[in-house]
Coordinates of C-alpha atoms and ligand atoms in Angstrom, one line a residue:
X291 CA -77.6 -16.9 13.2
X292 CA -74.8 -14.9 14.7
X293 CA -71.6 -14.6 12.7
X294 CA -68.7 -16.2 14.6
X295 CA -66.1 -16.9 11.9
X296 CA -65.3 -14.9 8.8
X297 CA -63.8 -15.9 5.5
X298 CA -62.1 -13.5 3.1
X299 CA -61.4 -14.3 -0.6
X300 CA -58.7 -12.0 -1.9
X301 CA -56.1 -10.5 0.4
X302 CA -55.3 -7.3 -1.4
X303 CA -55.9 -3.8 -0.2
X304 CA -59.6 -4.3 0.4
X305 CA -59.5 -7.9 1.6
X306 CA -56.7 -7.3 4.1
X307 CA -58.4 -4.2 5.3
X308 CA -61.6 -6.1 6.0
X309 CA -59.6 -8.9 7.7
X310 CA -57.8 -6.4 9.9
X311 CA -61.0 -4.7 11.2
X312 CA -62.7 -8.0 11.8
X313 CA -59.7 -9.5 13.5
X314 CA -59.3 -6.4 15.7
X315 CA -63.0 -6.8 16.7
X316 CA -62.2 -10.3 17.9
X317 CA -63.4 -12.5 14.9
X318 CA -61.3 -15.5 13.8
X319 CA -60.6 -14.7 10.1
X320 CA -59.5 -17.1 7.4
X321 CA -58.1 -15.3 4.3
X322 CA -57.2 -16.8 1.0
X323 CA -55.6 -15.6 -2.2
X324 CA -54.2 -17.3 -5.3
X325 CA -50.5 -17.2 -4.2
X326 CA -48.5 -17.3 -0.9
X327 CA -46.7 -14.1 -1.9
X328 CA -50.1 -12.2 -2.0
X329 CA -50.9 -13.6 1.5
X330 CA -47.5 -12.5 2.8
X331 CA -47.9 -9.0 1.3
X332 CA -51.4 -8.6 2.9
X333 CA -50.1 -9.7 6.3
X334 CA -47.2 -7.3 6.1
X335 CA -49.6 -4.5 5.1
X336 CA -51.6 -5.1 8.2
X337 CA -48.5 -5.4 10.4
X338 CA -47.2 -2.1 9.0
X339 CA -50.5 -0.3 9.8
X340 CA -50.5 -1.8 13.3
X341 CA -46.9 -0.8 13.9
X342 CA -47.8 2.8 12.8
X343 CA -50.8 2.8 15.2
X344 CA -48.5 1.6 18.0
X345 CA -45.9 4.4 17.2
X346 CA -48.8 6.9 17.5
X347 CA -49.9 5.5 20.8
X348 CA -53.3 4.4 19.2
X349 CA -52.7 0.7 19.7
X350 CA -50.6 -1.6 21.9
X351 CA -48.3 -4.6 21.2
X352 CA -51.1 -6.6 22.8
X353 CA -53.6 -5.3 20.2
X354 CA -51.3 -6.2 17.4
X355 CA -50.7 -9.7 18.7
X356 CA -54.5 -10.2 19.1
X357 CA -55.3 -8.9 15.6
X358 CA -52.6 -10.9 13.8
X359 CA -53.3 -13.9 16.0
X360 CA -56.9 -13.9 14.8
X361 CA -55.9 -14.1 11.1
X362 CA -55.1 -17.4 9.4
X363 CA -54.0 -17.4 5.7
X364 CA -54.1 -20.2 3.2
X365 CA -54.4 -20.7 -0.6
X366 CA -57.0 -23.4 0.0
X367 CA -60.6 -22.3 -0.5
X368 CA -61.6 -25.5 1.4
X369 CA -60.7 -23.6 4.6
X370 CA -64.0 -21.8 4.4
X371 CA -66.0 -24.9 5.3
X372 CA -67.1 -23.7 8.8
X373 CA -67.2 -20.0 8.2
X374 CA -70.5 -18.2 8.9
X375 CA -69.8 -15.4 6.5
X376 CA -67.5 -15.3 3.5
X377 CA -66.7 -11.9 1.9
X378 CA -65.2 -11.9 -1.6
X379 CA -62.8 -9.0 -2.4
X380 CA -61.0 -10.1 -5.5
X381 CA -60.6 -8.1 -8.8
X382 CA -63.6 -6.5 -10.4
X383 CA -64.2 -9.3 -12.9
X384 CA -67.6 -11.0 -13.0
X385 CA -66.3 -14.2 -14.4
X386 CA -63.6 -14.5 -11.8
X387 CA -66.1 -13.8 -9.0
X388 CA -68.6 -16.3 -10.4
X389 CA -65.9 -19.0 -10.4
X390 CA -65.0 -18.3 -6.8
X391 CA -68.7 -18.4 -5.7
X392 CA -69.3 -21.7 -7.6
X393 CA -66.3 -23.2 -5.8
X394 CA -67.0 -22.0 -2.3
X395 CA -70.7 -22.9 -2.7
X396 CA -69.6 -26.6 -2.8
X397 CA -67.3 -26.2 0.2
X398 CA -69.2 -24.1 2.7
X399 CA -71.8 -25.4 5.2
X400 CA -75.4 -24.7 4.0
X401 CA -75.9 -21.8 6.5
X402 CA -72.9 -19.8 5.3
X403 CA -73.8 -16.3 4.1
X404 CA -71.9 -15.1 1.0
X405 CA -71.1 -11.4 0.4
X406 CA -69.3 -9.6 -2.4
X407 CA -67.3 -6.4 -1.9
X408 CA -67.9 -5.4 -5.5
X409 CA -68.4 -1.7 -6.1
X410 CA -70.4 -1.9 -9.3
X411 CA -71.1 -5.4 -10.5
X412 CA -74.5 -7.0 -10.0
X413 CA -75.0 -8.9 -6.8
X414 CA -77.8 -10.8 -8.5
X415 CA -75.5 -12.0 -11.2
X416 CA -73.3 -13.7 -8.6
X417 CA -76.1 -14.9 -6.3
X418 CA -77.8 -16.9 -9.1
X419 CA -74.7 -19.2 -9.6
X420 CA -75.0 -20.5 -6.0
X421 CA -77.4 -22.8 -4.3
X422 CA -77.9 -20.1 -1.6
X423 CA -79.5 -17.2 -3.5
X424 CA -81.4 -16.0 -0.5
X425 CA -78.2 -15.9 1.6
X426 CA -76.3 -13.6 -0.7
X427 CA -75.6 -9.9 -0.1
X428 CA -73.3 -7.1 -1.1
X429 CA -71.0 -5.7 1.5
X430 CA -69.2 -2.8 0.0
X431 CA -66.3 -1.4 2.2
X432 CA -64.4 1.8 1.4
X433 CA -60.7 2.4 1.0
X434 CA -58.8 2.6 3.3
X435 CA -61.0 0.1 5.2
X436 CA -59.5 0.7 8.7
X437 CA -60.3 4.5 8.3
X438 CA -63.5 4.7 6.4
X439 CA -66.6 4.4 8.5
X440 CA -69.1 3.1 6.0
X441 CA -70.2 -0.2 4.7
X442 CA -73.0 -0.5 2.1
X443 CA -75.0 -3.6 2.7
X444 CA -76.9 -4.6 -0.4
X445 CA -79.8 -6.9 -0.9
X446 CA -81.2 -8.4 -4.1
X447 CA -84.8 -9.3 -4.6
X448 CA -83.9 -12.8 -3.4
X449 CA -82.0 -12.0 -0.2
X450 CA -83.8 -13.1 3.0
X451 CA -84.3 -10.8 6.0
X452 CA -82.2 -13.1 8.3
X453 CA -79.1 -13.0 6.1
X454 CA -79.4 -9.3 5.4
X455 CA -79.8 -8.5 9.1
X456 CA -76.8 -10.8 10.0
X457 CA -74.6 -9.0 7.5
X458 CA -75.7 -5.6 8.9
X459 CA -75.1 -6.7 12.5
X460 CA -71.6 -8.0 11.5
X461 CA -70.7 -4.7 9.8
X462 CA -71.8 -2.8 12.8
X463 CA -69.9 -5.1 15.2
X464 CA -66.6 -4.2 13.4
X465 CA -67.3 -0.6 14.1
X466 CA -68.8 0.5 10.7
X467 CA -72.0 2.5 10.0
X468 CA -74.3 0.7 7.5
X469 CA -76.1 2.2 4.6
X470 CA -78.8 -0.2 3.3
X471 CA -79.1 -0.4 -0.5
X472 CA -80.9 -2.3 -3.2
X473 CA -78.9 -4.1 -5.9
X474 CA -78.7 -1.2 -8.2
X475 CA -75.6 -0.5 -10.3
X476 CA -73.3 1.7 -8.0
X477 CA -75.5 1.2 -4.9
X478 CA -75.7 4.6 -3.1
X479 CA -72.2 5.9 -3.0
X480 CA -70.8 5.2 -6.4
X481 CA -74.1 6.1 -8.0
X482 CA -73.5 9.6 -6.7
X483 CA -69.7 9.7 -6.6
X484 CA -68.8 8.4 -10.1
X485 CA -70.8 11.0 -12.1
X486 CA -69.2 13.7 -9.8
X487 CA -65.6 12.4 -10.6
X488 CA -66.5 12.0 -14.3
X489 CA -67.8 15.6 -14.3
X490 CA -64.7 17.0 -12.7
X491 CA -62.5 15.2 -15.3
X492 CA -64.7 16.5 -18.1
X493 CA -64.5 20.1 -16.9
X494 CA -60.8 19.8 -16.4
X495 CA -60.5 18.5 -20.0
X496 CA -62.6 21.4 -21.1
X497 CA -60.2 23.9 -19.5
X498 CA -62.4 25.2 -16.8
X499 CA -59.6 25.5 -14.3
X500 CA -56.3 23.9 -13.3
X501 CA -56.4 20.6 -11.5
X502 CA -55.2 22.2 -8.3
X503 CA -58.0 24.8 -8.5
X504 CA -60.7 22.1 -9.2
X505 CA -59.4 20.1 -6.2
X506 CA -59.0 23.1 -3.9
X507 CA -62.5 24.2 -4.9
X508 CA -64.1 21.0 -3.5
X509 CA -61.6 20.7 -0.6
X510 CA -61.8 24.2 0.7
X511 CA -65.3 25.1 -0.5
X512 CA -67.1 21.9 0.5
X513 CA -64.7 20.3 3.1
X514 CA -64.0 17.2 1.0
X515 CA -60.8 15.4 2.3
X516 CA -59.6 15.1 -1.2
X517 CA -60.6 16.9 -4.4
X518 CA -62.2 14.9 -7.2
X519 CA -59.0 14.6 -9.3
X520 CA -56.9 13.6 -6.3
X521 CA -59.6 11.1 -5.3
X522 CA -59.6 9.6 -8.8
X523 CA -55.9 9.2 -8.5
X524 CA -56.4 7.5 -5.1
X525 CA -59.2 5.2 -6.3
X526 CA -57.3 4.4 -9.6
X527 CA -58.2 5.9 -13.0
X528 CA -58.7 2.4 -14.4
X529 CA -61.2 1.6 -11.6
X530 CA -63.1 4.9 -12.1
X531 CA -63.2 4.2 -15.9
X532 CA -64.3 0.6 -15.3
X533 CA -67.1 1.6 -12.9
X534 CA -68.2 4.4 -15.3
X535 CA -68.4 2.0 -18.2
X536 CA -70.5 -0.4 -16.2
X537 CA -72.8 2.4 -15.1
X538 CA -73.1 3.8 -18.6
X539 CA -73.9 0.3 -20.0
X540 CA -76.6 0.0 -17.3
X541 CA -78.3 3.4 -17.5
X542 CA -77.3 4.7 -20.9
X543 CA -77.2 8.3 -19.6
X544 CA -74.4 10.7 -20.6
X545 CA -73.6 11.6 -17.0
X546 CA -72.1 8.2 -16.5
X547 CA -70.1 8.2 -19.8
X548 CA -66.3 8.3 -19.1
X549 CA -64.7 11.3 -20.8
X550 CA -62.1 10.8 -23.5
X551 CA -59.3 12.2 -21.3
X552 CA -59.9 9.4 -18.7
X553 CA -59.7 6.8 -21.4
X554 CA -56.5 8.2 -22.9
X555 CA -54.9 8.4 -19.5
X556 CA -55.7 4.8 -18.6
X557 CA -54.4 3.7 -22.1
X558 CA -51.2 5.6 -21.3
X559 CA -50.8 3.8 -18.0
X560 CA -51.5 6.9 -15.9
X561 CA -53.5 5.0 -13.3
X562 CA -53.0 7.3 -10.4
X563 CA -51.1 6.7 -7.1
X564 CA -50.6 3.0 -7.8
X565 CA -48.7 3.6 -11.1
X566 CA -46.9 6.7 -9.8
X567 CA -48.7 9.1 -12.1
X568 CA -52.3 10.1 -12.7
X569 CA -53.5 13.7 -12.6
X570 CA -50.6 14.3 -10.3
X571 CA -47.1 12.9 -10.2
X572 CA -46.3 10.6 -7.2
X573 CA -42.8 9.6 -8.3
X574 CA -41.1 12.3 -6.3
Ligands
CAA727 N1 -54.7 2.4 5.4 C1 -55.0 2.6 6.7 N2 -55.0 3.7 7.4 C2 -54.6 4.8 6.7 C3 -54.3 4.8 5.3 C4 -54.4 3.5 4.7 N3 -54.1 3.3 3.4 N4 -54.0 6.0 4.9 C5 -54.2 6.8 5.9 N5 -54.5 6.1 7.0 C6 -54.8 6.6 8.3 C7 -53.6 7.2 9.0 O1 -52.8 6.3 9.6 C8 -54.2 8.2 9.9 O2 -54.7 7.5 11.1 P1 -54.7 8.3 12.5 O3 -55.7 9.4 12.4 O4 -55.2 7.2 13.4 O5 -53.4 8.8 12.8 C9 -55.4 8.7 9.2 O6 -55.8 7.7 8.2 C10 -55.2 10.0 8.5 O7 -54.1 9.8 7.6 P2 -53.0 10.9 7.2 O8 -52.9 11.9 8.3 O9 -51.8 10.2 6.8 O10 -53.6 11.6 5.9 P3 -54.9 12.4 5.6 O11 -55.4 13.1 6.8 O12 -54.7 13.1 4.4 O13 -56.0 11.2 5.4 C11 -57.2 9.7 4.0 C12 -55.8 10.2 4.4 C13 -57.8 9.0 5.1 C14 -57.0 8.7 2.8 C15 -58.1 11.0 3.5 O14 -57.4 11.7 2.6 C16 -59.4 10.6 3.0 O15 -60.3 10.3 3.7 N6 -59.5 10.6 1.6 C17 -60.8 10.2 1.0 C18 -60.8 8.7 0.9 C19 -62.1 8.2 0.2 O16 -62.9 9.0 -0.2 N7 -62.2 6.9 0.1 C20 -63.3 6.3 -0.5 C21 -62.9 6.1 -2.0 S1 -64.2 5.4 -2.9 C22 -64.2 3.8 -2.6 O17 -63.3 3.2 -1.9 C23 -65.2 3.0 -3.2 C24 -65.2 2.6 -4.6 O18 -66.0 1.7 -4.9 C25 -64.5 3.3 -5.6

């Protein structure tokens, strides 16, 4: 089956980013969220990015009209009935995700493929609550979605080849490069990235060097676009803590154990860019 119409559950940073790249590639997209205000915010986020691209001469008014024209928003999950692929991009909460998949399983046509954009939860745990276990994959996009070139397409031991290949083809058709992964906690990228971020926080906590020197070390020494502490601020300290906890729970290895400083900072509300303060101060 070829994917012709896309559904997105959750129109936040990730969901609206996925909707934007799919709509720009010509797919009709139906996006849902719990409240109209979240849908409005997502649409204005996309419009703002398109306006910036126009200012820079990287897009035209016509491109903007086409992209926005391909996106329909609604709070009604029933709108997914005729979608060929539905990607869930809500909060990282397994119970909330399961509730969504149970609902859309009743609504969607039998051939619809389901995907979760989770970064760390088990795809298998979500697939088993549906009547389409073999048509269930992980599709893990990266933030900011319009910029980052990668999608991890994840298969469980139940995923059939057709659904997996359709998901890969869809990701490639919106301009992304695919990494194929098994349903292992963290897939490929977070399995390597999270211990690296945790290690950097641990060494910072141990007084190895200043935060600027740790970040510059990796930026200038290894050509990373952001240093590990800057990147943790960008991802969100609460998210890094959450993923680290899930990975530690799964593997029981110290390398995944979130360091005390990370826990204290999250407790204090220092969540990174989104809260105005993390390892760095963003209030200025
Ligand atoms: N949304 C869309 N586009 C954005 C953007 C955003 N939030 N932020 C920046 N951009 C675009 C800019 O418009 C600009 O586009 P053009 O080149 O077309 O002009 C381009 O990105 C570069 O932006 P800037 O010049 O403003 O800034 P920069 O060069 O410092 O790049 C960055 C910003 C792209 C975020 C870069 O710092 C970067 O790549 N950082 C690392 C990001 C990263 O590692 N993301 C993955 C996080 S891990 C994850 O998502 C998975 C998980 O499960 C935790």
